[in-house]
Short mmCIF file of C-alpha atoms in Angstrom, two decimals:
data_model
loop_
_atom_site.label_atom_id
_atom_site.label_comp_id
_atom_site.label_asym_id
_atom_site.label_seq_id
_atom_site.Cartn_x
_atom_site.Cartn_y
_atom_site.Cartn_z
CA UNK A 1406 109.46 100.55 91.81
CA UNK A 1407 107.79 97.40 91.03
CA UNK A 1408 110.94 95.02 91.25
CA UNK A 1409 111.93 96.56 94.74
CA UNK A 1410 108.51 96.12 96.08
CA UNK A 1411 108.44 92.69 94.81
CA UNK A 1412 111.63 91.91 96.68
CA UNK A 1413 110.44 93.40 99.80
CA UNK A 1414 107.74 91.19 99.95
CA UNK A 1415 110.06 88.25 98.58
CA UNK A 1416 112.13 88.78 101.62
CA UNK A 1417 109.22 89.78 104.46
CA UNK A 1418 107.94 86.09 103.19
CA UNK A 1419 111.61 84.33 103.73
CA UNK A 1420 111.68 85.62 106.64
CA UNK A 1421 108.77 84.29 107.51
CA UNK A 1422 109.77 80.60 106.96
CA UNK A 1423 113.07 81.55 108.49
CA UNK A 1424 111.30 82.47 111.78
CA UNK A 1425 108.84 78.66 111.41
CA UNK A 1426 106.08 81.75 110.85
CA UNK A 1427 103.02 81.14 108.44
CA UNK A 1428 103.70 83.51 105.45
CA UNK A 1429 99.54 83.84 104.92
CA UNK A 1430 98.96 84.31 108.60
CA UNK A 1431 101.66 86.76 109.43
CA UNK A 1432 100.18 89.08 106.29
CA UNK A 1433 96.91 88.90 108.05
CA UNK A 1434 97.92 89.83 111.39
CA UNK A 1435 100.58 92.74 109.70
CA UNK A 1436 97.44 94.26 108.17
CA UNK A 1437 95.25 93.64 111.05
CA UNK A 1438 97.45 96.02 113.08
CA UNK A 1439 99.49 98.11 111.15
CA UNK A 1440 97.30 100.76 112.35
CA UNK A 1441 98.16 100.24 115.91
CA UNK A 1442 101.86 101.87 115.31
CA UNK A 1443 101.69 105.75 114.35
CA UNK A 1444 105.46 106.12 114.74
CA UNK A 1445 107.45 104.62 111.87
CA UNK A 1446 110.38 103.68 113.98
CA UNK A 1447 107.89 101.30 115.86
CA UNK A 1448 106.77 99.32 113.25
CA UNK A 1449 109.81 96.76 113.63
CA UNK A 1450 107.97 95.55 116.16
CA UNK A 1451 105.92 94.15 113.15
CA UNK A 1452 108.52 92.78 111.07
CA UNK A 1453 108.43 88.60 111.42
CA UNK A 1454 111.01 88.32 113.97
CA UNK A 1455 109.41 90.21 116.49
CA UNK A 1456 105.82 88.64 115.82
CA UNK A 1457 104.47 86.54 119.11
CA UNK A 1458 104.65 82.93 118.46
CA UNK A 1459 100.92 82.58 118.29
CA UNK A 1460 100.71 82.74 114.95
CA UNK A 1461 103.55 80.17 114.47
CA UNK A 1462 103.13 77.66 111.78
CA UNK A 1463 104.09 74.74 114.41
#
């Protein structure tokens, strides 16, 4: 359990650089509004690809 959740996170944060998005400020905003999305199929919307630029690293 502990090695897959490890590489989910591992890969959430790649993505993040992939995407020029702050690692530390994407995991803010992702737990700021999880909340927001009762359906599971909506929270792609969440993933770091999908994330407005605003919280960009630029």
């Amino acid at each position: 359990k502990g090695a897959k959740a490890s590489a989910n996170i591992y890969s959430i944060i790649e993505t993040c650089k992939v995407n020029k998005i702050n690692p530390y400020d994407y995991l803010k905003y992702l737990l700021n509004h999880i909340h927001d999305y009762s359906d599971p199929k909506e929270l792609v919307n969440l993933l770091p690809y999908n994330i407005d630029k605003k919280i960009s690293s630029n």
